[in-house]
Coordinates of C-alpha atoms and ligand atoms in Angstrom, one line a residue:
X1 CA 272.8 -95.7 8.4
X2 CA 275.0 -93.6 6.1
X3 CA 274.6 -93.2 2.4
X4 CA 276.9 -95.1 0.3
X5 CA 279.8 -93.1 -1.3
X6 CA 281.4 -94.7 -4.1
X7 CA 284.4 -93.7 -6.3
X8 CA 283.2 -92.5 -9.6
X9 CA 284.1 -95.9 -11.9
X10 CA 281.6 -96.3 -14.8
X11 CA 279.8 -98.9 -12.8
X12 CA 279.2 -96.3 -10.0
X13 CA 277.7 -93.5 -12.6
X14 CA 275.6 -96.3 -14.3
X15 CA 274.0 -97.1 -11.0
X16 CA 273.6 -93.1 -10.4
X17 CA 271.9 -93.0 -13.5
X18 CA 269.5 -95.8 -12.6
X19 CA 268.7 -94.3 -9.2
X20 CA 268.1 -91.1 -10.8
X21 CA 265.9 -92.2 -13.4
X22 CA 264.0 -94.1 -10.8
X23 CA 263.2 -90.7 -9.1
X24 CA 265.7 -90.8 -6.4
X25 CA 268.6 -88.3 -5.3
X26 CA 272.0 -88.8 -5.8
X27 CA 275.0 -86.8 -4.5
X28 CA 277.2 -85.7 -7.0
X29 CA 280.6 -83.4 -7.1
X30 CA 280.7 -80.1 -8.8
X31 CA 283.9 -77.8 -9.0
X32 CA 281.7 -75.5 -6.3
X33 CA 280.4 -77.7 -3.8
X34 CA 278.3 -81.1 -3.7
X35 CA 275.1 -81.0 -4.9
X36 CA 271.9 -83.2 -4.3
X37 CA 270.7 -84.3 -8.1
X38 CA 267.7 -85.3 -9.3
X39 CA 265.8 -85.4 -12.6
X40 CA 264.8 -82.0 -13.5
X41 CA 261.8 -83.1 -15.8
X42 CA 260.4 -85.5 -12.7
X43 CA 258.5 -83.5 -10.5
X44 CA 258.3 -86.2 -8.0
X45 CA 261.7 -86.7 -8.0
X46 CA 262.6 -82.6 -7.6
X47 CA 260.0 -83.0 -4.5
X48 CA 262.2 -85.4 -3.1
X49 CA 265.2 -83.3 -2.8
X50 CA 263.6 -80.5 -1.3
X51 CA 261.8 -82.9 1.1
X52 CA 265.4 -84.3 2.2
X53 CA 267.0 -80.8 2.5
X54 CA 264.3 -79.4 4.1
X55 CA 263.7 -76.6 1.9
X56 CA 260.8 -74.4 1.1
X57 CA 258.9 -75.4 -2.0
X58 CA 258.7 -72.2 -3.8
X59 CA 262.4 -71.7 -3.8
X60 CA 264.0 -72.1 -7.4
X61 CA 266.6 -74.9 -8.2
X62 CA 269.4 -74.8 -10.8
X63 CA 269.2 -77.2 -13.3
X64 CA 272.8 -78.7 -14.4
X65 CA 273.2 -79.2 -18.5
X66 CA 276.1 -81.4 -20.1
X67 CA 278.7 -79.3 -22.3
X68 CA 277.1 -78.7 -25.5
X69 CA 273.5 -79.9 -24.2
X70 CA 270.2 -78.4 -26.1
X71 CA 269.2 -75.5 -24.3
X72 CA 266.3 -74.8 -25.8
X73 CA 264.6 -77.3 -23.4
X74 CA 265.2 -75.0 -20.6
X75 CA 265.5 -71.4 -21.7
X76 CA 262.8 -69.9 -24.1
X77 CA 265.9 -67.6 -25.6
X78 CA 269.5 -67.1 -25.2
X79 CA 269.9 -63.4 -24.9
X80 CA 273.3 -61.9 -26.3
X81 CA 274.8 -61.2 -22.9
X82 CA 274.2 -65.2 -21.9
X83 CA 275.9 -66.5 -25.0
X84 CA 279.0 -64.6 -24.1
X85 CA 279.0 -65.5 -20.8
X86 CA 278.8 -69.1 -21.9
X87 CA 281.2 -68.9 -24.3
X88 CA 283.8 -67.4 -21.6
X89 CA 282.9 -69.3 -18.4
X90 CA 281.2 -72.7 -19.4
X91 CA 281.6 -75.2 -18.2
X92 CA 282.5 -73.9 -14.9
X93 CA 281.3 -72.1 -11.8
X94 CA 278.4 -69.9 -13.0
X95 CA 275.0 -69.9 -13.0
X96 CA 272.7 -67.9 -15.7
X97 CA 269.1 -67.3 -15.0
X98 CA 267.3 -66.9 -18.2
X99 CA 263.7 -66.9 -19.8
X100 CA 262.0 -70.5 -19.1
X101 CA 261.0 -72.4 -21.9
X102 CA 257.5 -74.1 -21.9
X103 CA 257.0 -77.3 -20.1
X104 CA 259.9 -76.5 -17.5
X105 CA 258.2 -77.7 -14.3
X106 CA 257.0 -75.1 -11.6
X107 CA 258.7 -77.3 -9.3
X108 CA 262.4 -76.3 -10.9
X109 CA 261.7 -72.5 -11.3
X110 CA 259.9 -71.9 -7.8
X111 CA 256.7 -71.2 -10.5
X112 CA 258.8 -67.8 -11.7
X113 CA 259.0 -67.3 -15.7
X114 CA 262.8 -67.7 -15.6
X115 CA 265.1 -70.9 -15.0
X116 CA 268.7 -71.1 -13.5
X117 CA 271.0 -73.1 -15.8
X118 CA 274.8 -74.2 -14.9
X119 CA 276.6 -76.4 -17.1
X120 CA 279.5 -77.5 -13.9
X121 CA 283.2 -78.2 -15.3
X122 CA 283.9 -81.3 -12.8
X123 CA 284.9 -84.4 -14.8
X124 CA 282.8 -86.4 -12.7
X125 CA 279.4 -84.4 -13.0
X126 CA 279.8 -84.1 -16.7
X127 CA 280.3 -88.0 -17.4
X128 CA 276.9 -88.2 -15.1
X129 CA 275.4 -85.6 -17.2
X130 CA 276.3 -87.1 -20.4
X131 CA 275.3 -90.5 -19.2
X132 CA 272.3 -89.5 -18.1
X133 CA 271.3 -87.6 -21.1
X134 CA 268.7 -84.8 -19.6
X135 CA 269.1 -81.8 -17.0
X136 CA 270.3 -82.3 -13.3
X137 CA 268.2 -80.3 -10.8
X138 CA 270.7 -80.1 -7.8
X139 CA 271.1 -77.5 -5.1
X140 CA 273.6 -77.8 -2.7
X141 CA 273.5 -81.2 -0.7
X142 CA 273.0 -79.5 2.8
X143 CA 270.0 -79.4 5.0
X144 CA 268.4 -75.9 4.4
X145 CA 270.2 -72.8 5.6
X146 CA 273.2 -75.1 7.0
X147 CA 276.6 -75.1 5.5
X148 CA 277.3 -76.4 2.2
X149 CA 279.3 -79.7 1.9
X150 CA 282.8 -79.8 0.0
X151 CA 283.5 -83.4 0.3
X152 CA 281.2 -86.7 -0.1
X153 CA 281.3 -87.5 3.4
X154 CA 279.9 -84.3 4.2
X155 CA 277.2 -85.3 2.2
X156 CA 276.6 -88.7 3.5
X157 CA 277.0 -87.1 7.3
X158 CA 274.1 -84.6 6.5
X159 CA 271.5 -87.3 4.6
X160 CA 272.2 -90.7 6.4
X161 CA 270.4 -93.3 4.1
X162 CA 267.9 -90.6 3.0
X163 CA 270.1 -90.5 0.0
X164 CA 271.1 -93.9 -1.3
X165 CA 274.4 -93.0 -3.3
X166 CA 276.8 -90.1 -3.0
X167 CA 279.6 -90.2 -6.3
X168 CA 283.0 -89.2 -4.6
X169 CA 284.7 -86.6 -6.8
X170 CA 287.2 -85.7 -4.0
X171 CA 287.4 -82.1 -2.2
X172 CA 285.7 -79.2 -4.3
X173 CA 288.5 -76.9 -5.8
X174 CA 286.3 -73.7 -5.7
X175 CA 284.6 -74.5 -2.3
X176 CA 281.8 -72.2 -2.6
X177 CA 278.6 -71.6 -4.9
X178 CA 278.3 -70.6 -8.3
X179 CA 278.1 -66.6 -9.3
X180 CA 274.9 -66.3 -10.4
X181 CA 273.8 -63.5 -13.0
X182 CA 270.4 -63.0 -14.4
X183 CA 270.6 -62.4 -17.8
X184 CA 266.8 -62.4 -18.4
X185 CA 266.2 -58.9 -18.1
X186 CA 267.6 -55.5 -19.9
X187 CA 270.6 -55.2 -17.9
X188 CA 272.4 -58.2 -16.4
X189 CA 272.3 -58.7 -12.2
X190 CA 274.7 -60.3 -10.3
X191 CA 272.5 -62.2 -7.8
X192 CA 275.2 -64.5 -6.0
X193 CA 278.8 -63.4 -6.2
X194 CA 281.3 -66.3 -6.6
X195 CA 284.5 -67.6 -8.1
X196 CA 283.9 -65.7 -11.7
X197 CA 284.2 -62.4 -10.1
X198 CA 281.8 -59.1 -11.1
X199 CA 285.3 -57.6 -13.1
X200 CA 285.8 -60.9 -15.1
X201 CA 282.0 -60.6 -15.7
X202 CA 282.2 -57.0 -16.7
X203 CA 285.3 -57.7 -19.0
X204 CA 283.1 -60.2 -20.8
X205 CA 279.8 -58.0 -21.0
X206 CA 282.0 -54.8 -22.0
X207 CA 279.9 -53.0 -19.1
X208 CA 279.5 -53.0 -15.1
X209 CA 277.3 -55.8 -13.9
X210 CA 275.0 -54.5 -11.1
X211 CA 274.3 -56.3 -7.9
X212 CA 270.8 -57.0 -6.5
X213 CA 271.1 -54.0 -4.0
X214 CA 272.4 -51.4 -6.6
X215 CA 269.3 -52.2 -8.8
X216 CA 267.0 -52.0 -5.7
X217 CA 268.6 -48.7 -5.0
X218 CA 267.8 -47.3 -8.4
X219 CA 264.2 -48.1 -8.5
X220 CA 261.6 -45.4 -7.1
X221 CA 259.9 -48.3 -4.9
X222 CA 260.7 -49.1 -1.1
X223 CA 263.7 -51.1 -1.1
X224 CA 263.4 -54.8 0.3
X225 CA 265.1 -54.8 3.7
X226 CA 268.5 -55.7 3.1
X227 CA 269.0 -58.2 5.9
X228 CA 271.2 -61.5 5.4
X229 CA 269.1 -64.2 5.5
X230 CA 270.0 -67.5 7.8
X231 CA 272.1 -69.3 5.5
X232 CA 275.4 -71.5 5.5
X233 CA 275.2 -71.2 9.0
X234 CA 277.3 -73.3 11.6
X235 CA 275.3 -74.3 14.9
X236 CA 277.9 -72.7 17.0
X237 CA 277.5 -68.8 17.0
X238 CA 279.6 -67.5 14.8
X239 CA 280.9 -63.9 15.2
X240 CA 283.3 -61.7 12.5
X241 CA 285.9 -59.0 14.1
X242 CA 288.7 -57.0 12.5
X243 CA 292.0 -58.4 13.1
X244 CA 292.6 -55.8 15.7
X245 CA 289.7 -56.9 17.7
X246 CA 290.6 -60.3 18.0
X247 CA 292.4 -60.6 21.1
X248 CA 289.9 -58.0 22.9
X249 CA 287.0 -60.4 21.8
X250 CA 288.6 -63.6 22.5
X251 CA 289.5 -61.9 26.2
X252 CA 285.7 -60.7 26.7
X253 CA 284.3 -64.2 25.9
X254 CA 286.9 -65.8 28.1
X255 CA 286.0 -63.6 30.8
X256 CA 282.1 -64.8 30.5
X257 CA 283.4 -68.3 30.4
X258 CA 283.1 -69.1 26.6
X259 CA 285.5 -71.2 24.8
X260 CA 286.3 -69.9 21.5
X261 CA 287.5 -71.0 18.0
X262 CA 289.1 -68.8 16.0
X263 CA 290.1 -68.9 11.9
X264 CA 292.7 -65.7 11.6
X265 CA 295.7 -65.4 9.5
X266 CA 297.7 -65.0 13.0
X267 CA 297.2 -66.5 16.7
X268 CA 295.8 -64.0 18.3
X269 CA 296.4 -65.8 21.9
X270 CA 293.8 -66.9 24.2
X271 CA 291.5 -69.1 21.8
X272 CA 290.9 -72.4 22.9
X273 CA 291.7 -73.4 19.2
X274 CA 293.2 -71.5 16.4
X275 CA 293.4 -72.5 12.6
X276 CA 295.6 -70.3 10.3
X277 CA 293.2 -68.9 7.7
X278 CA 294.6 -68.7 4.0
X279 CA 296.2 -65.2 3.0
X280 CA 295.1 -66.2 -0.6
X281 CA 291.0 -65.8 -1.4
X282 CA 290.6 -69.0 -4.0
X283 CA 292.4 -71.1 -1.1
X284 CA 290.6 -69.5 1.6
X285 CA 287.2 -70.2 -0.4
X286 CA 288.3 -73.8 -1.2
X287 CA 288.7 -74.4 2.9
X288 CA 285.9 -72.2 4.3
X289 CA 283.0 -74.5 4.7
X290 CA 285.1 -77.6 5.6
X291 CA 286.8 -75.4 8.1
X292 CA 283.0 -73.9 9.3
X293 CA 282.4 -78.0 9.8
X294 CA 285.5 -78.8 11.4
X295 CA 285.2 -76.0 14.3
X296 CA 281.1 -76.4 14.4
X297 CA 281.8 -80.1 15.6
X298 CA 284.5 -79.4 18.3
X299 CA 281.8 -78.2 20.7
X300 CA 283.0 -74.9 21.4
X301 CA 280.8 -72.0 22.5
X302 CA 281.9 -69.3 20.3
X303 CA 283.6 -69.3 16.7
X304 CA 285.4 -65.8 15.9
X305 CA 286.7 -65.3 12.4
X306 CA 289.2 -63.0 11.0
X307 CA 287.1 -60.3 8.8
X308 CA 288.9 -60.5 5.6
X309 CA 290.1 -57.7 3.7
X310 CA 287.6 -55.2 1.5
X311 CA 289.3 -56.2 -1.5
X312 CA 287.0 -57.0 -4.5
X313 CA 288.8 -60.2 -4.6
X314 CA 287.3 -61.3 -1.4
X315 CA 283.5 -60.0 -2.4
X316 CA 282.1 -63.9 -2.4
X317 CA 283.9 -64.9 0.6
X318 CA 282.7 -61.7 2.7
X319 CA 278.9 -62.5 1.2
X320 CA 279.3 -65.9 2.7
X321 CA 280.7 -65.1 6.3
X322 CA 277.8 -62.5 6.6
X323 CA 275.4 -64.9 6.2
X324 CA 276.8 -67.7 8.1
X325 CA 277.2 -64.9 11.2
X326 CA 273.6 -64.1 10.2
X327 CA 272.3 -67.4 10.3
X328 CA 274.3 -68.5 13.5
X329 CA 272.5 -65.8 15.3
X330 CA 275.5 -63.6 15.6
X331 CA 275.8 -60.4 13.6
Ligands
TXA401 O1 277.3 -73.8 -7.3 C1 276.2 -74.0 -7.1 O2 275.4 -73.5 -7.8 C2 275.4 -75.5 -6.4 C3 276.2 -76.6 -7.2 C4 275.3 -77.9 -6.7 O3 275.8 -76.6 -8.4 N1 274.1 -75.2 -6.2 C5 273.6 -74.6 -5.3 O4 272.3 -74.6 -5.5 O5 273.9 -73.5 -4.7 P1 271.5 -73.8 -4.5 O6 269.9 -74.5 -4.8 O7 272.0 -74.4 -3.1 O8 271.4 -72.4 -4.5 C6 271.0 -71.9 -6.0 C7 270.3 -70.4 -5.7 C8 269.1 -70.1 -4.8 O9 269.4 -69.2 -3.9 C9 268.1 -70.1 -5.7 O10 267.2 -69.2 -5.3 C10 268.9 -69.2 -6.8 O11 270.0 -70.4 -6.8 N2 267.9 -69.8 -8.2 C11 267.9 -70.8 -8.9 N3 267.3 -70.8 -10.0 C12 266.6 -69.1 -9.9 C13 266.0 -68.3 -10.7 N4 265.4 -68.7 -11.7 N5 265.8 -66.9 -10.6 C14 266.4 -66.8 -9.4 N6 267.6 -67.4 -8.7 C15 267.5 -68.6 -9.0
MG402 MG1 272.6 -74.1 -0.9

């Protein structure tokens, strides 16, 4: 049995609202990736999305809000840096971590004193939020540690009838998860790179935005291991290779009798399957997860992706590829 996928008609939106009010999860499109939404003020509903994902309960989840929503229900205060980022990038693919307001559920914050808020720009997400009239807790609609979904059918494939309804908003325009900035402390910290780049953030803030690794390096306490957590991972082992090494890696794998799927700018030859990767980082991000899912479904022994350029424009993509490779058991 598979979830029902409906085009986002007013009737489908009304049905989604009814399901959400009844505490059930709904798959929703956003401009980044599809989310698995629940009423953020209903602890049992939030617990259901965690259970469906197989995600540990102490992980915080992002609350999605309508454009112009009253944020005082979620955030204790809106620091100046947060206000500037909202004015510049909301609605859009940017999540802000803010001091939590009293009454925000521990199930949403993971018991922390902050809450992640995002105002998505996807018109179907906005229509649903407006009709629902509250905040929607929505992690990416994939099982824990797996590849995020960028189409409605990815969501239906992933959850089957555990999710009663998925609203179809078409393929996601951005394709990778939102940029996350922690603006709850003295300095803004980039927690997850995304489409809204570090450079765009610092332009608006009038100063550099530090990454968590840079923050940790400044502190006189021992650094938490920088190992990449298993995330965004295909089931087939994924390895990254510099362009000049692709052909050699394929030959080595072939010598071990392995069939290889390659995503690279040009066909290096010798692979069981080669797909051409886009030269433009935005197009690359848009097709990254669908390509991972596609190649993962081909029964190959190894996926070999060309390492993208070191340029800042590819920062978020390098982050996701690194995690996908680490999570697949390859490095
Ligand atoms: O683009 C996105 O952000 C998508 C779409 C559906 O909006 N959502 C998404 O949610 O990626 P999820 O749960 O897969 O990833 C959210 C990340 C998690 O790594 C979580 O730890 C972090 O955001 N997060 C949420 N609230 C936080 C908080 N208060 N402090 C620190 N990190 C937080
Ligand atoms: Mg996720």
